[in-house]
Each structure stands twice: as C-alpha cells, then as structure tokens.
PDB file of C-alpha atoms in Angstrom:
ATOM      1  CA  MET A   1     156.615-144.691 139.259  1.00 51.00           C
ATOM      2  CA  SER A   2     154.730-141.821 137.566  1.00 53.00           C
ATOM      3  CA  SER A   3     155.763-138.197 138.039  1.00 63.00           C
ATOM      4  CA  MET A   4     152.674-137.524 140.165  1.00 59.00           C
ATOM      5  CA  GLN A   5     153.334-140.560 142.350  1.00 59.00           C
ATOM      6  CA  ASN A   6     156.924-139.470 142.742  1.00 74.00           C
ATOM      7  CA  ASP A   7     155.805-135.987 143.858  1.00 81.00           C
ATOM      8  CA  MET A   8     153.369-137.390 146.392  1.00 80.00           C
ATOM      9  CA  GLN A   9     156.146-139.067 148.354  1.00 86.00           C
ATOM     10  CA  PHE A  10     157.487-135.620 149.259  1.00 89.00           C
ATOM     11  CA  LEU A  11     154.168-134.187 150.491  1.00 90.00           C
ATOM     12  CA  ARG A  12     152.480-134.179 153.874  1.00 85.00           C
ATOM     13  CA  GLU A  13     148.812-133.458 154.605  1.00 89.00           C
ATOM     14  CA  GLY A  14     147.758-129.962 153.518  1.00 90.00           C
ATOM     15  CA  GLU A  15     150.899-129.300 151.472  1.00 92.00           C
ATOM     16  CA  LYS A  16     151.250-128.515 147.783  1.00 95.00           C
ATOM     17  CA  ILE A  17     154.018-128.207 145.203  1.00 95.00           C
ATOM     18  CA  ASP A  18     154.389-124.867 143.405  1.00 95.00           C
ATOM     19  CA  ASP A  19     156.321-124.223 140.193  1.00 94.00           C
ATOM     20  CA  LEU A  20     158.881-121.427 140.669  1.00 94.00           C
ATOM     21  CA  GLN A  21     159.086-120.752 136.915  1.00 90.00           C
ATOM     22  CA  ARG A  22     162.866-120.772 137.119  1.00 91.00           C
ATOM     23  CA  SER A  23     165.130-123.564 135.818  1.00 93.00           C
ATOM     24  CA  GLY A  24     162.462-126.173 136.530  1.00 94.00           C
ATOM     25  CA  LEU A  25     162.576-125.478 140.274  1.00 96.00           C
ATOM     26  CA  ARG A  26     159.632-126.328 142.506  1.00 96.00           C
ATOM     27  CA  ILE A  27     158.882-125.738 146.177  1.00 97.00           C
ATOM     28  CA  ILE A  28     156.731-127.448 148.791  1.00 96.00           C
ATOM     29  CA  GLN A  29     154.430-125.128 150.743  1.00 95.00           C
ATOM     30  CA  ASP A  30     151.639-125.355 153.303  1.00 94.00           C
ATOM     31  CA  PRO A  31     149.144-122.459 152.950  1.00 91.00           C
ATOM     32  CA  ALA A  32     147.997-123.001 156.538  1.00 87.00           C
ATOM     33  CA  ARG A  33     151.516-122.285 157.819  1.00 84.00           C
ATOM     34  CA  PHE A  34     153.301-119.740 155.642  1.00 83.00           C
ATOM     35  CA  CYS A  35     153.957-119.249 151.928  1.00 90.00           C
ATOM     36  CA  PHE A  36     156.776-117.144 150.521  1.00 92.00           C
ATOM     37  CA  GLY A  37     155.957-113.679 149.221  1.00 93.00           C
ATOM     38  CA  MET A  38     157.218-111.258 146.617  1.00 95.00           C
ATOM     39  CA  ASP A  39     159.766-109.827 149.057  1.00 95.00           C
ATOM     40  CA  ALA A  40     161.818-113.039 149.000  1.00 96.00           C
ATOM     41  CA  VAL A  41     161.761-113.171 145.189  1.00 96.00           C
ATOM     42  CA  LEU A  42     162.767-109.507 144.874  1.00 97.00           C
ATOM     43  CA  LEU A  43     165.636-110.079 147.283  1.00 98.00           C
ATOM     44  CA  THR A  44     167.019-112.851 145.054  1.00 97.00           C
ATOM     45  CA  GLY A  45     166.813-110.504 142.060  1.00 97.00           C
ATOM     46  CA  PHE A  46     168.634-107.803 144.046  1.00 97.00           C
ATOM     47  CA  VAL A  47     171.372-110.291 144.929  1.00 97.00           C
ATOM     48  CA  GLN A  48     171.659-111.353 141.291  1.00 95.00           C
ATOM     49  CA  ASP A  49     171.937-107.712 140.185  1.00 95.00           C
ATOM     50  CA  GLY A  50     174.550-107.012 142.865  1.00 94.00           C
ATOM     51  CA  ILE A  51     176.728-109.890 141.743  1.00 93.00           C
ATOM     52  CA  GLY A  52     176.397-108.922 138.090  1.00 87.00           C
ATOM     53  CA  GLY A  53     179.211-110.415 136.055  1.00 81.00           C
ATOM     54  CA  ARG A  54     181.278-111.144 139.178  1.00 88.00           C
ATOM     55  CA  SER A  55     181.732-114.868 139.744  1.00 91.00           C
ATOM     56  CA  VAL A  56     180.947-116.126 143.245  1.00 95.00           C
ATOM     57  CA  ALA A  57     181.706-119.740 142.399  1.00 91.00           C
ATOM     58  CA  ARG A  58     184.162-119.990 145.301  1.00 92.00           C
ATOM     59  CA  GLU A  59     181.799-118.435 147.830  1.00 95.00           C
ATOM     60  CA  ASP A  60     179.341-120.083 150.196  1.00 97.00           C
ATOM     61  CA  LEU A  61     175.997-118.428 150.963  1.00 98.00           C
ATOM     62  CA  LEU A  62     173.924-118.492 154.148  1.00 98.00           C
ATOM     63  CA  ASP A  63     170.243-117.552 154.307  1.00 98.00           C
ATOM     64  CA  LEU A  64     169.187-116.562 157.832  1.00 97.00           C
ATOM     65  CA  GLY A  65     165.611-117.559 158.692  1.00 95.00           C
ATOM     66  CA  THR A  66     165.132-119.448 155.451  1.00 97.00           C
ATOM     67  CA  GLY A  67     161.553-120.604 156.112  1.00 94.00           C
ATOM     68  CA  THR A  68     160.671-123.090 153.380  1.00 93.00           C
ATOM     69  CA  GLY A  69     163.982-122.480 151.599  1.00 97.00           C
ATOM     70  CA  ILE A  70     162.755-120.206 148.816  1.00 97.00           C
ATOM     71  CA  ILE A  71     165.851-117.962 148.781  1.00 98.00           C
ATOM     72  CA  PRO A  72     168.490-120.733 148.568  1.00 98.00           C
ATOM     73  CA  LEU A  73     166.403-122.531 145.949  1.00 98.00           C
ATOM     74  CA  LEU A  74     166.120-119.487 143.681  1.00 97.00           C
ATOM     75  CA  LEU A  75     169.724-118.414 144.217  1.00 97.00           C
ATOM     76  CA  SER A  76     170.929-121.891 143.251  1.00 97.00           C
ATOM     77  CA  ALA A  77     169.671-120.999 139.757  1.00 96.00           C
ATOM     78  CA  LYS A  78     170.449-117.260 139.787  1.00 95.00           C
ATOM     79  CA  THR A  79     174.062-117.457 141.045  1.00 96.00           C
ATOM     80  CA  ASP A  80     177.071-119.740 140.760  1.00 96.00           C
ATOM     81  CA  CYS A  81     177.611-119.885 144.532  1.00 96.00           C
ATOM     82  CA  ARG A  82     179.524-122.994 145.506  1.00 95.00           C
ATOM     83  CA  PHE A  83     177.171-124.030 148.294  1.00 97.00           C
ATOM     84  CA  LEU A  84     174.021-122.574 149.879  1.00 98.00           C
ATOM     85  CA  THR A  85     172.839-123.091 153.457  1.00 98.00           C
ATOM     86  CA  GLY A  86     169.463-122.175 154.928  1.00 98.00           C
ATOM     87  CA  LEU A  87     169.115-121.687 158.698  1.00 98.00           C
ATOM     88  CA  GLU A  88     165.597-122.077 160.102  1.00 96.00           C
ATOM     89  CA  ILE A  89     164.465-122.234 163.745  1.00 93.00           C
ATOM     90  CA  GLN A  90     161.055-123.871 163.201  1.00 92.00           C
ATOM     91  CA  PRO A  91     161.523-127.652 162.896  1.00 94.00           C
ATOM     92  CA  ASP A  92     158.490-128.198 160.640  1.00 94.00           C
ATOM     93  CA  SER A  93     159.554-125.460 158.228  1.00 94.00           C
ATOM     94  CA  ALA A  94     163.150-126.712 158.164  1.00 96.00           C
ATOM     95  CA  GLU A  95     161.940-130.242 157.439  1.00 96.00           C
ATOM     96  CA  MET A  96     159.702-128.960 154.642  1.00 96.00           C
ATOM     97  CA  ALA A  97     162.615-127.016 153.156  1.00 97.00           C
ATOM     98  CA  ARG A  98     164.767-130.165 153.201  1.00 97.00           C
ATOM     99  CA  ARG A  99     162.103-132.014 151.245  1.00 97.00           C
ATOM    100  CA  SER A 100     162.047-129.209 148.660  1.00 97.00           C
ATOM    101  CA  VAL A 101     165.806-129.578 148.290  1.00 98.00           C
ATOM    102  CA  GLN A 102     165.347-133.318 147.752  1.00 97.00           C
ATOM    103  CA  LEU A 103     162.445-132.730 145.343  1.00 96.00           C
ATOM    104  CA  ASN A 104     164.777-130.617 143.190  1.00 97.00           C
ATOM    105  CA  ARG A 105     167.723-133.020 143.623  1.00 96.00           C
ATOM    106  CA  LEU A 106     169.910-130.222 144.959  1.00 98.00           C
ATOM    107  CA  GLU A 107     171.380-131.993 147.973  1.00 97.00           C
ATOM    108  CA  ASP A 108     174.870-131.432 146.519  1.00 97.00           C
ATOM    109  CA  ARG A 109     174.396-127.628 146.573  1.00 97.00           C
ATOM    110  CA  ILE A 110     171.894-126.821 149.335  1.00 98.00           C
ATOM    111  CA  ARG A 111     171.575-127.877 152.942  1.00 98.00           C
ATOM    112  CA  ILE A 112     169.011-126.856 155.535  1.00 98.00           C
ATOM    113  CA  VAL A 113     170.096-126.479 159.168  1.00 98.00           C
ATOM    114  CA  GLN A 114     167.526-126.308 161.948  1.00 97.00           C
ATOM    115  CA  GLY A 115     168.695-123.795 164.545  1.00 96.00           C
ATOM    116  CA  ASP A 116     168.417-120.350 166.134  1.00 95.00           C
ATOM    117  CA  ILE A 117     169.838-117.198 164.519  1.00 95.00           C
ATOM    118  CA  LYS A 118     170.896-116.103 168.017  1.00 95.00           C
ATOM    119  CA  GLU A 119     173.097-119.205 168.228  1.00 95.00           C
ATOM    120  CA  ALA A 120     174.324-119.153 164.630  1.00 95.00           C
ATOM    121  CA  ASP A 121     177.940-118.543 165.632  1.00 92.00           C
ATOM    122  CA  ALA A 122     177.861-121.873 167.487  1.00 95.00           C
ATOM    123  CA  LEU A 123     176.537-123.650 164.402  1.00 96.00           C
ATOM    124  CA  PHE A 124     178.946-122.205 161.823  1.00 98.00           C
ATOM    125  CA  ALA A 125     182.590-121.166 161.863  1.00 97.00           C
ATOM    126  CA  PRO A 126     183.364-117.431 162.130  1.00 97.00           C
ATOM    127  CA  ALA A 127     183.762-115.578 158.819  1.00 98.00           C
ATOM    128  CA  SER A 128     182.834-118.705 156.861  1.00 97.00           C
ATOM    129  CA  PHE A 129     180.425-117.175 154.326  1.00 98.00           C
ATOM    130  CA  GLY A 130     181.058-114.770 151.460  1.00 98.00           C
ATOM    131  CA  LEU A 131     177.365-113.958 151.097  1.00 98.00           C
ATOM    132  CA  ILE A 132     174.527-113.820 153.632  1.00 98.00           C
ATOM    133  CA  THR A 133     170.876-113.108 152.863  1.00 98.00           C
ATOM    134  CA  CYS A 134     167.902-112.470 155.112  1.00 97.00           C
ATOM    135  CA  ASN A 135     164.203-111.749 154.787  1.00 95.00           C
ATOM    136  CA  PRO A 136     163.644-111.100 158.509  1.00 91.00           C
ATOM    137  CA  PRO A 137     160.458-110.558 160.496  1.00 83.00           C
ATOM    138  CA  TYR A 138     159.370-106.974 159.848  1.00 65.00           C
ATOM    139  CA  MET A 139     157.068-106.199 162.740  1.00 56.00           C
ATOM    140  CA  ILE A 140     158.411-105.289 166.168  1.00 67.00           C
ATOM    141  CA  GLY A 141     157.678-107.869 168.880  1.00 59.00           C
ATOM    142  CA  GLY A 142     154.457-109.792 169.289  1.00 55.00           C
ATOM    143  CA  HIS A 143     152.239-106.918 170.368  1.00 52.00           C
ATOM    144  CA  GLY A 144     148.583-107.565 169.534  1.00 54.00           C
ATOM    145  CA  LEU A 145     149.172-111.118 168.318  1.00 48.00           C
ATOM    146  CA  GLN A 146     146.499-113.611 169.308  1.00 47.00           C
ATOM    147  CA  ASN A 147     148.857-116.532 168.743  1.00 52.00           C
ATOM    148  CA  PRO A 148     152.514-115.438 168.842  1.00 55.00           C
ATOM    149  CA  ASP A 149     153.667-119.066 168.544  1.00 51.00           C
ATOM    150  CA  SER A 150     152.041-119.648 165.139  1.00 54.00           C
ATOM    151  CA  PRO A 151     154.358-120.122 162.129  1.00 57.00           C
ATOM    152  CA  LYS A 152     152.927-117.044 160.381  1.00 51.00           C
ATOM    153  CA  ALA A 153     153.452-114.868 163.472  1.00 47.00           C
ATOM    154  CA  ILE A 154     157.047-116.069 163.869  1.00 42.00           C
ATOM    155  CA  ALA A 155     157.752-115.296 160.190  1.00 51.00           C
ATOM    156  CA  ARG A 156     156.279-111.780 160.338  1.00 56.00           C
ATOM    157  CA  HIS A 157     156.925-110.547 163.890  1.00 43.00           C
ATOM    158  CA  GLU A 158     160.102-110.321 165.952  1.00 48.00           C
ATOM    159  CA  VAL A 159     158.941-113.056 168.316  1.00 51.00           C
ATOM    160  CA  LEU A 160     162.023-115.321 168.334  1.00 67.00           C
ATOM    161  CA  CYS A 161     164.656-112.823 167.165  1.00 81.00           C
ATOM    162  CA  ASP A 162     164.991-109.126 166.406  1.00 90.00           C
ATOM    163  CA  PHE A 163     167.022-107.193 163.850  1.00 94.00           C
ATOM    164  CA  GLU A 164     169.899-106.776 166.293  1.00 94.00           C
ATOM    165  CA  ASP A 165     170.189-110.582 166.432  1.00 94.00           C
ATOM    166  CA  VAL A 166     170.211-110.785 162.634  1.00 96.00           C
ATOM    167  CA  ALA A 167     172.906-108.098 162.254  1.00 97.00           C
ATOM    168  CA  ARG A 168     175.046-109.689 164.977  1.00 97.00           C
ATOM    169  CA  ALA A 169     174.900-113.081 163.241  1.00 97.00           C
ATOM    170  CA  ALA A 170     175.787-111.560 159.866  1.00 98.00           C
ATOM    171  CA  GLU A 171     178.723-109.664 161.389  1.00 98.00           C
ATOM    172  CA  ARG A 172     180.183-112.811 162.944  1.00 98.00           C
ATOM    173  CA  LEU A 173     179.656-115.163 160.015  1.00 98.00           C
ATOM    174  CA  LEU A 174     180.583-112.924 157.056  1.00 98.00           C
ATOM    175  CA  LYS A 175     184.082-112.790 155.679  1.00 97.00           C
ATOM    176  CA  SER A 176     185.743-109.374 155.591  1.00 97.00           C
ATOM    177  CA  GLY A 177     184.441-107.747 152.417  1.00 97.00           C
ATOM    178  CA  GLY A 178     181.528-110.179 152.263  1.00 97.00           C
ATOM    179  CA  HIS A 179     178.045-109.015 151.294  1.00 98.00           C
ATOM    180  CA  PHE A 180     174.919-109.039 153.447  1.00 98.00           C
ATOM    181  CA  TYR A 181     171.670-108.672 151.484  1.00 98.00           C
ATOM    182  CA  LEU A 182     168.320-108.055 153.138  1.00 97.00           C
ATOM    183  CA  VAL A 183     164.775-106.884 152.493  1.00 97.00           C
ATOM    184  CA  HIS A 184     162.841-104.929 155.104  1.00 96.00           C
ATOM    185  CA  ARG A 185     160.249-102.193 155.579  1.00 95.00           C
ATOM    186  CA  PRO A 186     161.076 -98.503 154.965  1.00 96.00           C
ATOM    187  CA  PHE A 187     159.394 -97.346 158.194  1.00 94.00           C
ATOM    188  CA  ARG A 188     162.298 -98.961 160.105  1.00 94.00           C
ATOM    189  CA  LEU A 189     165.053 -97.705 157.803  1.00 96.00           C
ATOM    190  CA  ALA A 190     166.724 -95.318 160.301  1.00 96.00           C
ATOM    191  CA  GLU A 191     166.944 -98.056 162.943  1.00 95.00           C
ATOM    192  CA  ILE A 192     168.155-100.602 160.372  1.00 97.00           C
ATOM    193  CA  MET A 193     170.944 -98.351 159.082  1.00 97.00           C
ATOM    194  CA  THR A 194     172.135 -97.564 162.609  1.00 97.00           C
ATOM    195  CA  THR A 195     172.148-101.212 163.647  1.00 97.00           C
ATOM    196  CA  LEU A 196     173.973-102.329 160.498  1.00 98.00           C
ATOM    197  CA  ARG A 197     176.778 -99.807 160.978  1.00 98.00           C
ATOM    198  CA  GLU A 198     177.098-100.667 164.667  1.00 98.00           C
ATOM    199  CA  HIS A 199     177.901-104.206 163.538  1.00 98.00           C
ATOM    200  CA  GLY A 200     180.399-103.203 160.848  1.00 98.00           C
ATOM    201  CA  LEU A 201     177.976-103.813 157.987  1.00 98.00           C
ATOM    202  CA  GLU A 202     178.233-100.788 155.726  1.00 98.00           C
ATOM    203  CA  PRO A 203     175.199-100.166 153.463  1.00 98.00           C
ATOM    204  CA  LYS A 204     176.486 -99.841 149.891  1.00 98.00           C
ATOM    205  CA  ARG A 205     173.377-100.229 147.691  1.00 98.00           C
ATOM    206  CA  MET A 206     169.744 -99.445 148.415  1.00 98.00           C
ATOM    207  CA  GLN A 207     166.593 -99.811 146.339  1.00 98.00           C
ATOM    208  CA  LEU A 208     163.100 -98.800 147.364  1.00 98.00           C
ATOM    209  CA  VAL A 209     160.148-100.855 146.112  1.00 98.00           C
ATOM    210  CA  PHE A 210     156.840 -99.111 145.372  1.00 98.00           C
ATOM    211  CA  PRO A 211     153.533-100.955 144.820  1.00 97.00           C
ATOM    212  CA  TYR A 212     152.541 -98.251 142.292  1.00 97.00           C
ATOM    213  CA  VAL A 213     154.427 -95.255 140.959  1.00 96.00           C
ATOM    214  CA  ASP A 214     152.266 -92.809 142.948  1.00 96.00           C
ATOM    215  CA  ARG A 215     152.317 -94.722 146.258  1.00 97.00           C
ATOM    216  CA  GLU A 216     154.700 -94.790 149.189  1.00 97.00           C
ATOM    217  CA  PRO A 217     157.406 -97.484 149.147  1.00 97.00           C
ATOM    218  CA  ASN A 218     156.566-100.630 151.097  1.00 96.00           C
ATOM    219  CA  MET A 219     159.898-102.474 150.828  1.00 97.00           C
ATOM    220  CA  VAL A 220     163.575-101.580 150.923  1.00 98.00           C
ATOM    221  CA  LEU A 221     166.391-103.762 149.579  1.00 98.00           C
ATOM    222  CA  LEU A 222     169.892-103.323 151.018  1.00 98.00           C
ATOM    223  CA  ASP A 223     173.336-104.627 150.068  1.00 98.00           C
ATOM    224  CA  CYS A 224     175.895-104.192 152.861  1.00 98.00           C
ATOM    225  CA  VAL A 225     179.604-104.990 152.987  1.00 98.00           C
ATOM    226  CA  ARG A 226     181.364-106.132 156.136  1.00 98.00           C
ATOM    227  CA  GLY A 227     184.076-103.567 156.786  1.00 97.00           C
ATOM    228  CA  GLY A 228     183.116-101.523 153.715  1.00 97.00           C
ATOM    229  CA  ARG A 229     183.846 -97.822 153.346  1.00 96.00           C
ATOM    230  CA  PRO A 230     180.971 -95.342 153.705  1.00 96.00           C
ATOM    231  CA  ARG A 231     179.374 -94.697 150.327  1.00 96.00           C
ATOM    232  CA  LEU A 232     175.751 -95.514 149.542  1.00 98.00           C
ATOM    233  CA  GLN A 233     174.416 -95.950 146.007  1.00 97.00           C
ATOM    234  CA  VAL A 234     170.656 -95.408 145.790  1.00 98.00           C
ATOM    235  CA  GLU A 235     169.321 -97.272 142.782  1.00 97.00           C
ATOM    236  CA  LYS A 236     166.304 -96.305 140.728  1.00 97.00           C
ATOM    237  CA  PRO A 237     162.967 -97.242 142.329  1.00 97.00           C
ATOM    238  CA  LEU A 238     161.421-100.602 141.555  1.00 97.00           C
ATOM    239  CA  ILE A 239     157.714-100.316 140.720  1.00 98.00           C
ATOM    240  CA  VAL A 240     155.636-103.480 141.135  1.00 97.00           C
ATOM    241  CA  TYR A 241     152.375-102.706 139.290  1.00 97.00           C
ATOM    242  CA  LYS A 242     151.733-100.516 136.248  1.00 95.00           C
ATOM    243  CA  ALA A 243     147.991-101.128 136.672  1.00 95.00           C
ATOM    244  CA  PRO A 244     145.891-103.274 139.013  1.00 94.00           C
ATOM    245  CA  GLY A 245     146.850-106.888 138.400  1.00 92.00           C
ATOM    246  CA  GLN A 246     149.529-105.961 135.839  1.00 96.00           C
ATOM    247  CA  TYR A 247     153.185-106.237 136.821  1.00 95.00           C
ATOM    248  CA  THR A 248     155.794-103.919 135.354  1.00 97.00           C
ATOM    249  CA  ASP A 249     158.374-105.344 132.975  1.00 95.00           C
ATOM    250  CA  GLU A 250     160.994-105.150 135.732  1.00 95.00           C
ATOM    251  CA  ILE A 251     158.963-107.455 137.990  1.00 95.00           C
ATOM    252  CA  TYR A 252     158.418-109.966 135.189  1.00 93.00           C
ATOM    253  CA  GLU A 253     162.188-109.931 134.615  1.00 92.00           C
ATOM    254  CA  VAL A 254     162.907-110.643 138.299  1.00 92.00           C
ATOM    255  CA  TYR A 255     160.462-113.545 138.305  1.00 89.00           C
ATOM    256  CA  GLY A 256     161.930-114.848 135.062  1.00 82.00           C
ATOM    257  CA  TYR A 257     158.620-115.049 133.191  1.00 67.00           C
TER     258      TYR A 257
END
C-alpha cells in the first residue's frame, strides 16, 4: 500500500492531514469544524520551557478539552512524559483525535478519552497526573451565538463548561506539587487568578503574548502549582510578528522551524 493510500484510510469526508513540522508528526483536521491555532502551539512551548532540564519521564499528563489532540501530540515530542491523555467532550473531535494518534503510531503513549470536564473526577483517579494542560474556551457563555451547538462555538465559548469547571478538575486531578499550564485571554486575567487560587492552584510563571511589539497583549500563558507558595515570576513578553507576515525568531523556535 502506498503512503497516500495508507493516509486515506484515516480520513473522513472533508478532512485533511497537516504536517506539524515536529518529529514527523501529523494531525487530522476538518476546516469546517475547528482547526488548532497558535495558542495551542505556544502553550506546548511554554510547557517545554517550564520543564527545562527537569525530567518528567515518570509523570503522566492530562490535556483538558483536547479537541483534535494537538497538545498531546506536540508534547509527546517536546517532553519525556510517560503517558499523555486527552479529554474531549465532543464525540466527533475525540474520534478524530484518536485517528491522529493512530496515524502517528503513538497508541503506546497517547490515549483520547471522550468525556465531560465537569465529570473528569469520575473518569480519572484523584491526584493521578503530574501535569495538566488546557486551552479552554475564552469567551464567556454563548451570548450572541447563532449556533451555540457548533464545534467552533463549543471550542471558543463557555457553552459546555466554564473556567471554574476547568480549575476544579485540575485541582482534583493534579498531584500535590503538580503543574497546571494554560493559555487564556488577558482581559479575564483578574478572574482567572482569583479562580486559580480559590482552587489551590498557585500561579508561579506568567508570560504575555503580543501580536506586535507596539500592540496590546492578546494571550497570557500561566504555569500554576497545586499547593505552591505565593511567588509569581513574570517572564519577558513573547512577540509574535516583527513585521506583517514575518514571525519573530522566538515564534519560529517554538514551532521548531
């Protein structure tokens, strides 16, 4: 069977296979549903930077709301985590993520579980993960949505869960001293910080992401420790573009180009 024929067995109507430019990894996506964005990639770089030279080979990682599985896929190459699990509520997205895992022959390191973040503590044992990641819906509720049940709406708006649900799940499933990494929007930073601390997740590192050096930040990356002591390190800003259509060297490094 040719390589193209082999790829076709993993695809459904309207789907495509994209090269992740990292360790030969590829991902299946459906543009009509939802495709991963830069925020997910930057989060994996932030996790990699946070781990640094520290081995996490004995730790398991959980990605809450994994979508098509982009974060576990990239972190399988960027970290030495023992095992990575993606939790996704939408059955079609979870099934697509499973096929991406199979496409990359990573069944021995990654599994995709279809389920609700609000019921995560019934799906996994308490304090069973050393690392948890999340790229949650940014927008509050479904106000103004024409179709709140669409996959894109569910990914971007707090239709099926809110940030309180995410923080509660991370609190229950993280080991003491475990790290919770997330990407969100700066306009909700006060609420996010308050909610994290209410659930025993102490923010330890923060990095703001700016589209251009003279613009307002449009993303914030956070590294929190369950039961950590209060002390926040604010890292230097991450600038995405040095000119229209031209990434900065830091962004190229995160993507691995």
